[in-house]
Coordinates of C-alpha atoms in Angstrom, one line a residue:
X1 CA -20.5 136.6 55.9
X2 CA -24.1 137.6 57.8
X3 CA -23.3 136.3 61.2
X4 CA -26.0 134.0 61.2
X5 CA -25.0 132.1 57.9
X6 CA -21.6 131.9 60.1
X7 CA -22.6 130.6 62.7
X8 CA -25.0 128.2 61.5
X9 CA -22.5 127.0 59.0
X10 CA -19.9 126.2 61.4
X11 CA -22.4 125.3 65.0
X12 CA -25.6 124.3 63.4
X13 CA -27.3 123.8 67.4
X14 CA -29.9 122.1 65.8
X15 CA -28.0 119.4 63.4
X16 CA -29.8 121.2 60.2
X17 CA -27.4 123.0 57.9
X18 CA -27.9 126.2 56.5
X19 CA -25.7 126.7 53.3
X20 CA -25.5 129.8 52.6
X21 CA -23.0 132.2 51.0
X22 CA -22.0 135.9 50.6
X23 CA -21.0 137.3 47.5
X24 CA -23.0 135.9 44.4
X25 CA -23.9 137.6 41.3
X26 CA -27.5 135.9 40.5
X27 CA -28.2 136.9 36.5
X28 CA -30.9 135.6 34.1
X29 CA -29.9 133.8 31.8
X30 CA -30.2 136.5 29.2
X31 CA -27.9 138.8 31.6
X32 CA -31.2 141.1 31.1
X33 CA -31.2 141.9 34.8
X34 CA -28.6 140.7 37.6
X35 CA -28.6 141.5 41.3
X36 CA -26.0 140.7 44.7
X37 CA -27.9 139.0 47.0
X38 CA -26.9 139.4 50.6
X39 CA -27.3 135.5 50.9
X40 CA -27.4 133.1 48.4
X41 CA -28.7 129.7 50.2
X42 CA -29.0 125.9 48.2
X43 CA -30.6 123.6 50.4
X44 CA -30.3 119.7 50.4
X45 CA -33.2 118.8 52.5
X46 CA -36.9 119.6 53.1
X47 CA -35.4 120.8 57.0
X48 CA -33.4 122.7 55.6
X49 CA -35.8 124.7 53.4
X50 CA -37.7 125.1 56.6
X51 CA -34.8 126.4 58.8
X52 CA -33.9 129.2 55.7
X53 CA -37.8 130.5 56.5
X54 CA -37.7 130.3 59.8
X55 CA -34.2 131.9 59.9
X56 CA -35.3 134.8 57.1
X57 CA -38.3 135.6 59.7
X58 CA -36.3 136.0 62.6
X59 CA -33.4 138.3 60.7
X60 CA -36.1 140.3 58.7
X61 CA -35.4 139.1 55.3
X62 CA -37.2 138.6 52.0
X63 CA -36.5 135.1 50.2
X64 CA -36.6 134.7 46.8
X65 CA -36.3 131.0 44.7
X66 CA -34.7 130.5 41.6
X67 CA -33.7 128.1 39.5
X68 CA -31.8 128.9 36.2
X69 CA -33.4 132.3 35.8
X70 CA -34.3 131.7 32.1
X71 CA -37.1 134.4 32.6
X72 CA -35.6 137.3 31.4
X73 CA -37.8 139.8 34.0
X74 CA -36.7 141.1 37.0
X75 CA -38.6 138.9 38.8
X76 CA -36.1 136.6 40.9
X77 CA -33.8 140.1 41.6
X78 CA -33.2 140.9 45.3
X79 CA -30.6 142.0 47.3
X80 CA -32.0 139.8 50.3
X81 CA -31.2 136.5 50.5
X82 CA -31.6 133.7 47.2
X83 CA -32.6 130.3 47.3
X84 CA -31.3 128.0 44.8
X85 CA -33.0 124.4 44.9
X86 CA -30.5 122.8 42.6
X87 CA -29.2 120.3 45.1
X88 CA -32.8 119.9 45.5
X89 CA -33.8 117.5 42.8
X90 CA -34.3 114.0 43.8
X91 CA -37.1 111.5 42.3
X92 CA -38.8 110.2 45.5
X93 CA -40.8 107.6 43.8
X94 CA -42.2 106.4 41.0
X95 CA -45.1 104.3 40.3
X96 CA -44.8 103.1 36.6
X97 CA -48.4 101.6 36.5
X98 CA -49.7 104.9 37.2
X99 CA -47.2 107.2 35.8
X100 CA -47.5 109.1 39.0
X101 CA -43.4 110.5 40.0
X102 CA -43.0 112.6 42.9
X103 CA -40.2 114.3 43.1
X104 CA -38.1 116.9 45.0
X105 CA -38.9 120.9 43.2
X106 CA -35.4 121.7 42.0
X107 CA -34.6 118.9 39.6
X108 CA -34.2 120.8 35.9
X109 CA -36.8 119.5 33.3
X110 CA -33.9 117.7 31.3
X111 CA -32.7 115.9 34.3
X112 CA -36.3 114.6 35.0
X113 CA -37.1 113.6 31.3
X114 CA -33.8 111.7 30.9
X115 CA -34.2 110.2 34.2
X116 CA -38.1 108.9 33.6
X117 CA -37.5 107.8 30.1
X118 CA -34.3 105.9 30.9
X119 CA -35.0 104.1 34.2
X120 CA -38.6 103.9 33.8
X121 CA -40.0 104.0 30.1
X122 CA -41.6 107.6 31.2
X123 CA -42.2 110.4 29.7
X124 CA -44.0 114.3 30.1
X125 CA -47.1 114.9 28.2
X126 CA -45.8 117.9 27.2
X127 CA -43.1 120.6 27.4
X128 CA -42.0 123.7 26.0
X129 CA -39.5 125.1 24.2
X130 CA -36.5 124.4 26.3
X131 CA -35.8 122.2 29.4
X132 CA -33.7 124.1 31.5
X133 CA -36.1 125.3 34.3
X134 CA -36.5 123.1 37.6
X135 CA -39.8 121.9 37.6
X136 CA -41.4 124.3 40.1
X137 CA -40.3 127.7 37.8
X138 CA -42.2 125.6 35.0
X139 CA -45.4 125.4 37.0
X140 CA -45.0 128.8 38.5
X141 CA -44.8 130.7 35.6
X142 CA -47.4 129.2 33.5
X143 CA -44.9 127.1 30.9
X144 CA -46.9 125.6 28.1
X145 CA -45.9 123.8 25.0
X146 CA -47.4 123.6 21.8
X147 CA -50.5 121.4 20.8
X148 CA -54.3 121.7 21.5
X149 CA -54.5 118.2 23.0
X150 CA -52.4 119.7 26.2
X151 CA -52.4 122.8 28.5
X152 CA -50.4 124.5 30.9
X153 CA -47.6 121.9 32.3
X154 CA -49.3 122.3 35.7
X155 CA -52.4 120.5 34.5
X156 CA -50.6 117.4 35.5
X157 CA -49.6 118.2 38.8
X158 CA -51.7 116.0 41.2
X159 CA -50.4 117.8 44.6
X160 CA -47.7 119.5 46.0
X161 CA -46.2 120.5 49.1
X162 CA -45.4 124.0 49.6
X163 CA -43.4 125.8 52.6
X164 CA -45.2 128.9 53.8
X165 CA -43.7 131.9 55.9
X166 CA -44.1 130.3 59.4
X167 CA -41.7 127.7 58.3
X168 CA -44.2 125.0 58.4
X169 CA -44.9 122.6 55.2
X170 CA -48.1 122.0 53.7
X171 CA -49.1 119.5 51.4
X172 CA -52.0 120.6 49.1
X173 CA -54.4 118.9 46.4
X174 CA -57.7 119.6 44.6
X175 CA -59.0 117.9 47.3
X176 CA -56.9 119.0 50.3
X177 CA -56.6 122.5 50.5
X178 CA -57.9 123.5 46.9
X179 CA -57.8 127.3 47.0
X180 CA -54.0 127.0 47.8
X181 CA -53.5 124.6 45.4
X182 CA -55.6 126.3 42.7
X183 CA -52.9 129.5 43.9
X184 CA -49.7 127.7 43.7
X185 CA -50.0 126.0 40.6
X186 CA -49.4 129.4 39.5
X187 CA -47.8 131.6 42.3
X188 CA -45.3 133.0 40.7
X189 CA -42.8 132.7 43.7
X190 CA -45.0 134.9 46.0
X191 CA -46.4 132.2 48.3
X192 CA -44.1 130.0 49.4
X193 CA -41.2 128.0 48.4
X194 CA -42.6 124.7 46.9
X195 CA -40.8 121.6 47.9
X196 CA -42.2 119.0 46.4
X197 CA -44.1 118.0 43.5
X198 CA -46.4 114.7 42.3
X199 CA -47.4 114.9 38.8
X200 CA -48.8 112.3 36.2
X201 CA -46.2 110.9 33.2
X202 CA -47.1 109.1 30.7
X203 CA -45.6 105.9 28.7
X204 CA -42.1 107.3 26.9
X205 CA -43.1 108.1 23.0
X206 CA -41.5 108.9 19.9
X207 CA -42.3 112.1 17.3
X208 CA -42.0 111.8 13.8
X209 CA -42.3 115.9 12.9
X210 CA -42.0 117.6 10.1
X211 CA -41.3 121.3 9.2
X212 CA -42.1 123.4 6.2
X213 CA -41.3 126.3 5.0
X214 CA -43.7 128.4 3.0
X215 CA -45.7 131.9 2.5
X216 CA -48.0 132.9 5.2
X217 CA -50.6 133.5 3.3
X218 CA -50.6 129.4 3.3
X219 CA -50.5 129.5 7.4
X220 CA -53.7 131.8 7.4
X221 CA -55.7 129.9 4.7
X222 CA -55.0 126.7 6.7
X223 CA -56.1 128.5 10.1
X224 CA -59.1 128.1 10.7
X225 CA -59.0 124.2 8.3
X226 CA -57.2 122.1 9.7
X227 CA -53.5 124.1 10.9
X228 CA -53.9 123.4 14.8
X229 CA -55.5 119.9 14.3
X230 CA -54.0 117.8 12.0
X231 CA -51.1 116.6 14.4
X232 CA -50.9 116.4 18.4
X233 CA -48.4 119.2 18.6
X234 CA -48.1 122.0 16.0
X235 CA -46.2 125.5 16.4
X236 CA -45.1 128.2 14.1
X237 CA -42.3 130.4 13.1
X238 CA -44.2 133.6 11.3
X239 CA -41.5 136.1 9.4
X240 CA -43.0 139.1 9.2
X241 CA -40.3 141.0 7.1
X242 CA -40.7 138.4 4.8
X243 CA -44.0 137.4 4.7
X244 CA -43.2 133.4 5.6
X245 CA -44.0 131.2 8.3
X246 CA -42.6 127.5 9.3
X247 CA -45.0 125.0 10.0
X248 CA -44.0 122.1 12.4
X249 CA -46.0 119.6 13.2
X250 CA -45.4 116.2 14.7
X251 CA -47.2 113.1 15.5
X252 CA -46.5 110.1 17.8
X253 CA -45.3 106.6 16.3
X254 CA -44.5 103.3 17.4
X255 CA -43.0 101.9 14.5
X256 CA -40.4 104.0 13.0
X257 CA -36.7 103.8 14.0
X258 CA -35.4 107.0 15.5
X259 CA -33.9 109.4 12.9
X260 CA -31.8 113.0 13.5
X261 CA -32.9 116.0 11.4
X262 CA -30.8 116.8 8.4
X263 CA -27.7 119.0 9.1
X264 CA -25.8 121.1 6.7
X265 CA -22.6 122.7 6.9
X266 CA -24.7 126.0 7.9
X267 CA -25.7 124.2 11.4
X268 CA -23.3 124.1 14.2
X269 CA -20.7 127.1 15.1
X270 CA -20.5 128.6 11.2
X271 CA -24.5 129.3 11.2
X272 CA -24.5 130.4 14.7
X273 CA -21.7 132.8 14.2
X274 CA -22.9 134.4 11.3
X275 CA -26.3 135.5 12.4
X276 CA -24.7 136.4 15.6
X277 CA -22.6 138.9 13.8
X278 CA -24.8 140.0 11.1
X279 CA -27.4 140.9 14.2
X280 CA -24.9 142.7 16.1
X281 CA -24.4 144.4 12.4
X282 CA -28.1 145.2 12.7
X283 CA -27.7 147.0 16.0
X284 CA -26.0 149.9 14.0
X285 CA -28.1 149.4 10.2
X286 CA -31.4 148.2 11.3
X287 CA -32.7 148.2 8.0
X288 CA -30.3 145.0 7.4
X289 CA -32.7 143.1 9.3
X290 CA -34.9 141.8 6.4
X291 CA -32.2 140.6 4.2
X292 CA -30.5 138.9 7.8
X293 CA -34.2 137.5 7.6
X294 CA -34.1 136.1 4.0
X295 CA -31.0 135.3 4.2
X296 CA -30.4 133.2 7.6
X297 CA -33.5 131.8 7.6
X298 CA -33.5 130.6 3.8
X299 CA -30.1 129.0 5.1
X300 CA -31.7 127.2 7.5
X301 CA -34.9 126.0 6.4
X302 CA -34.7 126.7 2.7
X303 CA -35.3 129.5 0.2
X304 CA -37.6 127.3 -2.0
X305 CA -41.5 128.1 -0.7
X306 CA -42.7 124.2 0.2
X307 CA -39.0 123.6 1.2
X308 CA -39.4 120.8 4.2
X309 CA -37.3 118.6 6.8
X310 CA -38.3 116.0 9.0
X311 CA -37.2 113.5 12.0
X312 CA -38.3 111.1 14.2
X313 CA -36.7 111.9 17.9
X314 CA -37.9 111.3 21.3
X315 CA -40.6 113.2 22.7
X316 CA -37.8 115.0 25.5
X317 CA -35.8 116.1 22.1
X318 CA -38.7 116.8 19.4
X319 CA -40.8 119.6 21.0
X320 CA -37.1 121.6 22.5
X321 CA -36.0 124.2 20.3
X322 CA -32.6 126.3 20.8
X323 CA -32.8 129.7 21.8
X324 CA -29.7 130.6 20.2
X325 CA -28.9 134.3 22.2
X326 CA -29.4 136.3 24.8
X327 CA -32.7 137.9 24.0
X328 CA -35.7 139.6 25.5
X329 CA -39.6 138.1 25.2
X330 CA -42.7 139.7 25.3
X331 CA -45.5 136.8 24.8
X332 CA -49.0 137.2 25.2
X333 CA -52.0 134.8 25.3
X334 CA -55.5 135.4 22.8
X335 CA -58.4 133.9 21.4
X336 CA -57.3 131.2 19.1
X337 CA -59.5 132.5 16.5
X338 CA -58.3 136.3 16.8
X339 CA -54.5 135.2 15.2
X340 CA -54.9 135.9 11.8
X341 CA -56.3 139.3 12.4
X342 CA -53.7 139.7 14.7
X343 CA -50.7 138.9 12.9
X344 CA -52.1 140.7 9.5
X345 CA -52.5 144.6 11.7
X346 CA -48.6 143.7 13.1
X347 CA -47.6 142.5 9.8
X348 CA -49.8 146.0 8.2
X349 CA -48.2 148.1 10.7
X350 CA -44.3 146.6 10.6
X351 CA -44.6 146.6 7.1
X352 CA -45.8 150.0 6.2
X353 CA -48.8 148.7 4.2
X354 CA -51.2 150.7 2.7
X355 CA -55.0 150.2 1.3
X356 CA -53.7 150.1 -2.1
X357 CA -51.6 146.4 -0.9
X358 CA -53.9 143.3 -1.4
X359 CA -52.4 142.3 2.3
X360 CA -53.6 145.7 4.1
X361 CA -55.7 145.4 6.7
X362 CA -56.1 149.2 8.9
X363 CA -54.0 148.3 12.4
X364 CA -55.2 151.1 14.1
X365 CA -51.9 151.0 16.2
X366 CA -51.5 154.3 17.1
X367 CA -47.2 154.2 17.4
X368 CA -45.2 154.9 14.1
X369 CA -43.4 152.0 12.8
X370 CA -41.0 154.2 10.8
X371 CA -37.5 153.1 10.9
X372 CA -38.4 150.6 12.8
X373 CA -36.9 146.7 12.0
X374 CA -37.8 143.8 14.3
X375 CA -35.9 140.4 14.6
X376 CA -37.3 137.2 13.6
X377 CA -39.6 134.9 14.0
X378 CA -42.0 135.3 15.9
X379 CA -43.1 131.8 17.7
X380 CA -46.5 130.9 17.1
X381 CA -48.2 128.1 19.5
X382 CA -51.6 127.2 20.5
X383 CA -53.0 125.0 24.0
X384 CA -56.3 124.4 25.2
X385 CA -57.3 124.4 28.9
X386 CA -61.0 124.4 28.0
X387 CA -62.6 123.8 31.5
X388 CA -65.2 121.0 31.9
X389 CA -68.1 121.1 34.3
X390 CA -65.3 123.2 35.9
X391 CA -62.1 121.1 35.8
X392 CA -59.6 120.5 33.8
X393 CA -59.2 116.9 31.6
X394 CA -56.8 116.3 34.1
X395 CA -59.5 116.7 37.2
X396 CA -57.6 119.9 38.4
X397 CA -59.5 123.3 38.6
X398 CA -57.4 126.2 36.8
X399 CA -54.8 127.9 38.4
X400 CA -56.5 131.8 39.6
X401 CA -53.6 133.6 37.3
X402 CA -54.0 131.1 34.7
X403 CA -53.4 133.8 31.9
X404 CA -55.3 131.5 29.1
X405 CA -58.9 131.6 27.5
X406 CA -61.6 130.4 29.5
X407 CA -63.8 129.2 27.0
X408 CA -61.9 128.1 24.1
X409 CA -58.4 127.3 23.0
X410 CA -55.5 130.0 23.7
X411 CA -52.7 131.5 20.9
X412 CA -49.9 132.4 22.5
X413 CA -47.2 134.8 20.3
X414 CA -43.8 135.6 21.6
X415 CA -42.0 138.8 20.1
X416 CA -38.9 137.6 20.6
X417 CA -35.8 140.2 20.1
X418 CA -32.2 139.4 20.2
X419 CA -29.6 140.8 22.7
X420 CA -26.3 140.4 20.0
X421 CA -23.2 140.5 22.3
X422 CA -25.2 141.5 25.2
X423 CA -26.7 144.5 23.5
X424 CA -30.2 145.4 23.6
X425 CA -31.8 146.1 20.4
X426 CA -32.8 149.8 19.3
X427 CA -36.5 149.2 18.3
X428 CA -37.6 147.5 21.9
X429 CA -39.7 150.1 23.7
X430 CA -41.2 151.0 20.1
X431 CA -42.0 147.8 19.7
X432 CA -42.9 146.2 22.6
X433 CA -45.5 149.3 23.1
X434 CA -47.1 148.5 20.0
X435 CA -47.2 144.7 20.3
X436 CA -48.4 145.3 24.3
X437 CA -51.2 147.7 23.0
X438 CA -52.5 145.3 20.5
X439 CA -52.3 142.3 22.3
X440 CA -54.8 144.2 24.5
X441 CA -56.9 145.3 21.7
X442 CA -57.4 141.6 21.1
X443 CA -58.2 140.8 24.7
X444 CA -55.3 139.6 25.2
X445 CA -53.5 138.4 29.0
X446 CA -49.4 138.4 29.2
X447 CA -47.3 135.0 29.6
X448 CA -46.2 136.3 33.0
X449 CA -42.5 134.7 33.0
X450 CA -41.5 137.4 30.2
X451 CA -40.5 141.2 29.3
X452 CA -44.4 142.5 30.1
X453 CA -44.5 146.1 31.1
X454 CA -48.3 145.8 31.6
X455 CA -48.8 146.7 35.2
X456 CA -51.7 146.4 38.4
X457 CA -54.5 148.4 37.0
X458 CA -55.0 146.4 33.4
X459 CA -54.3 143.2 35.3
X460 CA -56.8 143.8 37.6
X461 CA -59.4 144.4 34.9
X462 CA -57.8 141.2 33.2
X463 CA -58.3 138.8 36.2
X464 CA -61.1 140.5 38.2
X465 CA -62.5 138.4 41.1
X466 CA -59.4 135.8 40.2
X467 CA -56.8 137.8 41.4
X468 CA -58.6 139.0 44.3
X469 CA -58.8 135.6 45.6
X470 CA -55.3 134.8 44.7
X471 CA -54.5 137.6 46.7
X472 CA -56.7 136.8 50.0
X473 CA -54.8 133.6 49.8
X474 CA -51.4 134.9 49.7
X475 CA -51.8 137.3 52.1
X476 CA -53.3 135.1 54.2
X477 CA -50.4 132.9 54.2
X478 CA -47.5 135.3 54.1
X479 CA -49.0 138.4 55.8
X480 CA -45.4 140.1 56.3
X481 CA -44.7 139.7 52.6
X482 CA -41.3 137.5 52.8
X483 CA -42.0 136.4 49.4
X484 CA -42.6 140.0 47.5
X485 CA -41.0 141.8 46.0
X486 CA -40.7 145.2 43.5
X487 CA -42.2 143.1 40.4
X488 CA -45.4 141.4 42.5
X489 CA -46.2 144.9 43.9
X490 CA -46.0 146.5 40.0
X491 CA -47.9 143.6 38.6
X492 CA -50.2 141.6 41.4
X493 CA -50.2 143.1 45.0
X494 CA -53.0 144.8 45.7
X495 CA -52.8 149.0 46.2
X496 CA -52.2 148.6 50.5
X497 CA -49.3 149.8 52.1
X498 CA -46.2 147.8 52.0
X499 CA -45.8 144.7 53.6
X500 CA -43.3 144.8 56.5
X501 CA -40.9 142.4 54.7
X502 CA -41.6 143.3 51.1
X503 CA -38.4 144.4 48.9
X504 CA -38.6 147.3 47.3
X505 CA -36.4 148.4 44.7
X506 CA -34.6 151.6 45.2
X507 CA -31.9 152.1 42.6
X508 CA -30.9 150.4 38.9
X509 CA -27.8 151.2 37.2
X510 CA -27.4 149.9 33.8
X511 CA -24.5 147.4 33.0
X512 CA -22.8 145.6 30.4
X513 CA -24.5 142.3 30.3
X514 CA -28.2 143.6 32.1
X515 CA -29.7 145.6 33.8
X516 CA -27.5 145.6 37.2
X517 CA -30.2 146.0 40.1
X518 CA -29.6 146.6 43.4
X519 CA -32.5 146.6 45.7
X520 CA -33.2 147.3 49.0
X521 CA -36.0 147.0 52.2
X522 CA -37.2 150.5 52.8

């Protein structure tokens, strides 16, 4: 053990604990990348938090926080020491007149829902597609649901409290301290560790949704109608091999009794087996993949175009979705209005569509798609962070790396790809080049908790004077660069010399399972 973990473990001179210990394997949760930290530390106390800074200062270490690593980038890797916040996850108080909840930044999004809607009739405006993150990942990465009445999660935080470099705590707001807040709302881990979060609920509610199944010419004739504004929340699932999309859409309702989707003998262990294996299959016959399409998806949703299913479930169980495998992500954020043309030159390209095909429309991707088969769907969503006079609905200005569309509402599509039995899919860099270039070509801005490899000089010319003012303010509060790391300085630090505690990464070695990275401080 490093001697100060020992010593503070077994003398702490100052009554404050430091829990730390050697020897842990930290992986995402895909097992796309994994690393040994030196240290990995889980703190039960706001002092303690404070005595892991103060202690990484005086050894010379980077710190990194993490919560269940469910972004699949090499983001949280280090070979430094780890914070884990998961004994960090109180509910300090809640006022139900108000909705406001403060609460300690490790509890996990499904620990929070359950606790607000069963002790207090609570609920989140809105959440993704899982619930497995602690609260702070959510907000630090950008997490978004699905519906154009709702933005990024973090546009109902009303403050938080952050520990900096020096060890000390500072509580910020839109009023007190605004540029930090305006920075940590979105600081991908590289300004602090935040501690403690106040955000606005709202009275528990019910979703009756409904999904349907049909042909995507359907999706884009209802685009631009009505598609993203019949219902409060509405996402996708677009099939590109087969030229289908699923439309789900739900509303809230006071009146009906709750009621569980339909299951068929396909759902459960059989289903999840069989497109497990018929994917790993895939790895070796890739031109499988658009019958596995038809077939697994037909299974589930129906074969029958206007096949459709519904429920009426609680608002923490409606909007999740199950990720099924380990899998890699690449999801970007574009005009709202630019998604049909979008999805037709992927769908034109993937395809192998020529003039002569009523569906062509010229890509202009300039990658060959040939042999190339993609898994399925893609997910489809939409949010709206629309600034007025400035400010958010919710009063709060937008984060500086807030990756979504200033003045309008934002499409997000995530290529989504399958990891069967830990293996990564032939067609990725082919694919992932092509989807990255045209997301681009639509003026498009990465979801920066996924597989990007879009680095520092297109994200300068993405954020411009916004991520030169996020970076004044992290420099200016973690000058030595405890909290940086080899993906900030690829993606966000500016071109200076290395900061005297930045990690950099100085070998990877490839490993059953991910990526097994070992960094170092050089």
């Amino acid at each position: 053990m490093h001697p100060v973990a020992e010593a503070e473990l077994t003398k702490p001179s100052d009554g404050i604990t430091f829990r730390a210990k050697p020897h842990h394997v930290h992986r995402t949760w895909a097992r796309t990348f994994s690393s040994r930290p030196e240290l990995y530390i889980q703190p039960e106390s706001l002092a303690e938090v404070e005595k892991v800074v103060a202690l990484a200062r005086i050894c010379r270490r980077r710190l990194v926080t993490t919560g269940c690593g469910h972004s699949p980038s090499n983001i949280t890797c280090t070979s430094s020491w780890m914070v884990n916040l998961d004994r960090f996850n109180k509910i300090l108080s809640v006022d139900r007149s108000t909705g406001v909840v403060v609460m300690q930044s490790g509890i996990r999004l499904y620990q929070l829902c359950e606790t607000l809607e069963r002790h207090y009739g609570l609920a989140m405006p809105n959440l993704g597609s899982i619930n497995q993150q602690s609260i702070a990942g959510a907000i630090s990465t950008g997490t978004h649901g699905s519906s154009l009445r709702h933005g990024l999660m973090c546009e109902d935080v009303l403050a938080l409290k952050i520990t900096l470099a020096n060890g000390t705590t500072r509580a910020c707001s839109p009023e007190s301290h605004p540029d930090l807040f305006r920075a940590a709302l979105l600081s991908l881990g590289a300004l602090g560790i935040i501690t403690e979060v106040t955000f606005r609920a709202v009275p528990a509610f019910t979703l009756r949704w409904s999904q349907t199944v049909d042909t995507d010419y359907r999706m884009f004739e209802s685009w631009t109608r009505d598609l993203w504004t019949r219902s409060e929340f509405v996402r996708v699932w677009w099939f590109p091999h087969t030229r289908r999309a699923v439309v789900w859409e739900a509303e809230q309702t006071t009146t009906e009794p709750e009621r569980d989707p339909p299951v068929s003998y396909y759902d459960g262990k059989l289903g999840y087996y069989i497109y497990h294996n018929l994917l790993y299959a895939a790895q070796y016959v890739p031109r499988l993949l658009p019958w596995i399409e038809w077939f697994v998806f037909g299974m589930q949703y129906g074969f029958a175009n206007g096949s459709t299913s519904s429920a009426v479930q609680p608002s923490r169980k409606a909007l999740l979705m199950n990720c099924l495998y380990s899998q890699f992500v690449n999801e970007w954020a574009i005009p709202l209005h630019k998604g049909p043309e979008a999805l037709r030159r992927l769908s034109s390209w993937l395809n192998h569509l020529t003039p002569a095909d009523p569906d062509y429309v010229p890509h202009n991707i300039p990658f060959s798609a040939d042999g190339l088969y993609i898994h399925a769907p893609m997910e489809v969503r939409v949010s709206d962070t629309t600034l007025t006079s400035g400010t958010s609905s919710s009063g709060n200005r937008r984060p500086f790396l807030d990756p979504t569309v200033r003045d309008g509402p934002t499409l997000y599509l995530n290529a989504t790809l399958y990891r069967p039995y830990w293996r990564d899919p032939p067609c990725r860099e082919r694919y992932y080049e092509a989807f990255e270039w045209l997301m681009k070509d639509m003026g498009g801005r990465p979801h920066w908790a996924k597989n990007f490899e879009t680095y520092r000089p297109d994200i300068e010319a993405m954020y411009g004077k916004d991520l030169d003012a996020f970076r004044s303010i992290r420099d200016d509060v973690d000058p030595e660069g405890i909290f940086v790391g080899p993906w900030h300085r690829e993606r966000i630090m500016s071109s200076s010399p290395k900061r005297e505690l930045e990690e950099v990464e100085i070998s990877r070695e490839k490993a059953r399972g991910g990526g097994l990275m070992t960094l170092g401080m050089v």
